[in-house]
Coordinates of C-alpha atoms in Angstrom, one line a residue:
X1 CA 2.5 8.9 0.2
X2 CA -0.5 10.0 1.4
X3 CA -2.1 13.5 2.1
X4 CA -5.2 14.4 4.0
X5 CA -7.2 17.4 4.3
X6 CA -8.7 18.2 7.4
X7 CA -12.3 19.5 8.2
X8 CA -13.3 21.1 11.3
X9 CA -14.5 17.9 12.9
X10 CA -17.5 19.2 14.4
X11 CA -18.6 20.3 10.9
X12 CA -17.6 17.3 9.4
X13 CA -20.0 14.8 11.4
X14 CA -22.7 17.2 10.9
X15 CA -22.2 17.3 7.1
X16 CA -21.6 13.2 7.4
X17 CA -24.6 12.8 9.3
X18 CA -26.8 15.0 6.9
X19 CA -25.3 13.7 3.5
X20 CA -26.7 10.0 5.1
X21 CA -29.9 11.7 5.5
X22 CA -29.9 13.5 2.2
X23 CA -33.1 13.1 0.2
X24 CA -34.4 10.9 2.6
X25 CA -32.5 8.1 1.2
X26 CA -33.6 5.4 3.7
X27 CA -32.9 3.0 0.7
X28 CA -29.4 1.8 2.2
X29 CA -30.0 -0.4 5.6
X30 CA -27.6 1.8 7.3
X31 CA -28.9 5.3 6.5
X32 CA -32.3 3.9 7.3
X33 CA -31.1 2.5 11.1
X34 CA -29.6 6.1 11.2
X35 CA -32.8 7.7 10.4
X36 CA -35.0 5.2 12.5
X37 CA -32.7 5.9 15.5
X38 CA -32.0 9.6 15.5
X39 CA -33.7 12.4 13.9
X40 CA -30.9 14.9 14.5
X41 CA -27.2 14.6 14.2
X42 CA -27.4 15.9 18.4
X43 CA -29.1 13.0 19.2
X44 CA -26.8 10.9 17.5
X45 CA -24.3 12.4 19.1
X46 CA -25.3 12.8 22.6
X47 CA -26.6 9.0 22.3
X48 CA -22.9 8.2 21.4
X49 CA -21.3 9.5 24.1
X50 CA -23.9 9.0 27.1
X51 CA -23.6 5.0 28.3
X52 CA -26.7 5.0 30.2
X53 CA -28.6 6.7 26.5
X54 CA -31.4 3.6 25.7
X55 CA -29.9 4.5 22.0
X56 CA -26.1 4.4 22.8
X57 CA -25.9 0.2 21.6
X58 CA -27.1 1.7 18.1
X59 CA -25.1 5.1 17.7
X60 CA -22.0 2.8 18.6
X61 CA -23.3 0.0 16.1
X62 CA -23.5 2.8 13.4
X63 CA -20.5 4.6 14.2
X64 CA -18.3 1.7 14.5
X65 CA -20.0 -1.3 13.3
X66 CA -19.8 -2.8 9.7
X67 CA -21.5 -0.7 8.3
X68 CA -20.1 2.2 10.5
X69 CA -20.2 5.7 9.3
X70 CA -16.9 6.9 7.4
X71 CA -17.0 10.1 8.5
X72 CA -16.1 8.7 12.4
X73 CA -13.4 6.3 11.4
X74 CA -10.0 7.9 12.6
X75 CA -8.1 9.4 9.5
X76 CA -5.3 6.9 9.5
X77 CA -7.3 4.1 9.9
X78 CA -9.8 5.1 6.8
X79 CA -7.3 6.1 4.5
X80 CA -4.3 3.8 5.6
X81 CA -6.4 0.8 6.0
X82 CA -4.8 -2.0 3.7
X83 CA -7.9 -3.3 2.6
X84 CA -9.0 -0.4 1.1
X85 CA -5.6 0.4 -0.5
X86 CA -6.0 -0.2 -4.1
X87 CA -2.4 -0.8 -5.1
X88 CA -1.6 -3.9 -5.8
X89 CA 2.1 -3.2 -4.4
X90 CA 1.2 -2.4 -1.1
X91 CA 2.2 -4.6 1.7
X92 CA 2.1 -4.3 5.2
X93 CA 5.6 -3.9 6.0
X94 CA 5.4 -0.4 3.5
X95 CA 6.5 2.5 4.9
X96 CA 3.4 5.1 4.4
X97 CA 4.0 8.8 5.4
X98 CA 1.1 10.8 5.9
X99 CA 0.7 14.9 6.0
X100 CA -1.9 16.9 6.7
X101 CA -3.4 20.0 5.0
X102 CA -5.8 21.7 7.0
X103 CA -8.9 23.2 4.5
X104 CA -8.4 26.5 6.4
X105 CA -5.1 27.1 5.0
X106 CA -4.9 24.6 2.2
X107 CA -3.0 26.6 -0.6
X108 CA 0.0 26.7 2.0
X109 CA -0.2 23.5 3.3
X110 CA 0.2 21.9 0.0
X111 CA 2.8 24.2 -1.3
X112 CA 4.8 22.6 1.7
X113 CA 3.5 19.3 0.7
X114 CA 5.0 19.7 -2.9
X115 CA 8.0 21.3 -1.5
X116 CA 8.7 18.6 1.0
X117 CA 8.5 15.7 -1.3
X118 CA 10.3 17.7 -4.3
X119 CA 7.7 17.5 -6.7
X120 CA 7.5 20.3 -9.6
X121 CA 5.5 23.3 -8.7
X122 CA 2.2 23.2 -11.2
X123 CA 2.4 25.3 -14.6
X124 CA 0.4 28.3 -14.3
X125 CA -2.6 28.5 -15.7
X126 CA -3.4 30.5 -18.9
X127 CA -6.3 33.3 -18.5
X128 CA -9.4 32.4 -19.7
X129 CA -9.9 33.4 -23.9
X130 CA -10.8 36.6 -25.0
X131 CA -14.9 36.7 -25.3
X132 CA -16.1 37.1 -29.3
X133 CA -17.8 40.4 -29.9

């Protein structure tokens, strides 16, 4: 079983895009092709999706490629992908269900998560002590 949360996905590249830039750490020979080839995460972008971009080869080599950017890989693939699965017990021919719970209602969408696959609602948690005086 499997549950994902959801980001705006707009928001998410951006954040994706920045976190690769973050520091200016250029030390990983992915982040620094990112940083030679783009400056901004709209020229990535717009170098992505235009064919005729002189830069569109490299956005799709580091979107896509081997060392391809996490944050593009569709959902299912990234999280369902066996080779990242880390049980042992998986094999292909598992059955894998997958629900979603969107960050902009997540409380809900996880209560119908627990609800669905009958698991025990979580013990409530105990105020915080009393401060000493």
């Amino acid at each position: 079983r499997v549950v994902v949360s959801l980001r705006d996905p707009v928001s998410r590249l951006i954040s994706g895009f920045q976190r690769r830039m973050e520091g200016g750490d250029t030390t990983k020979p992915a982040n620094a092709r990112l940083a030679q080839a783009f400056a901004t995460p709209d020229a990535f972008v717009a170098a992505l999706l235009e064919p005729r971009d002189p830069l569109h080869r490299e956005a799709l080599e580091n979107a896509y490629g081997w060392t391809n950017q996490n944050y593009l890989v569709p959902v299912e693939e990234f999280y369902l992908n066996l080779e990242r699965v880390e049980d042992a017990n998986a094999t292909r021919g598992d059955v894998v269900e997958v629900l979603y719970a969107c960050l902009e209602r997540l409380e809900a969408d996880l209560e119908a998560i627990r609800t669905r696959w009958r698991r025990p609602a979580a013990a409530a948690s105990a105020p915080p002590p009393a401060p000493h005086t």
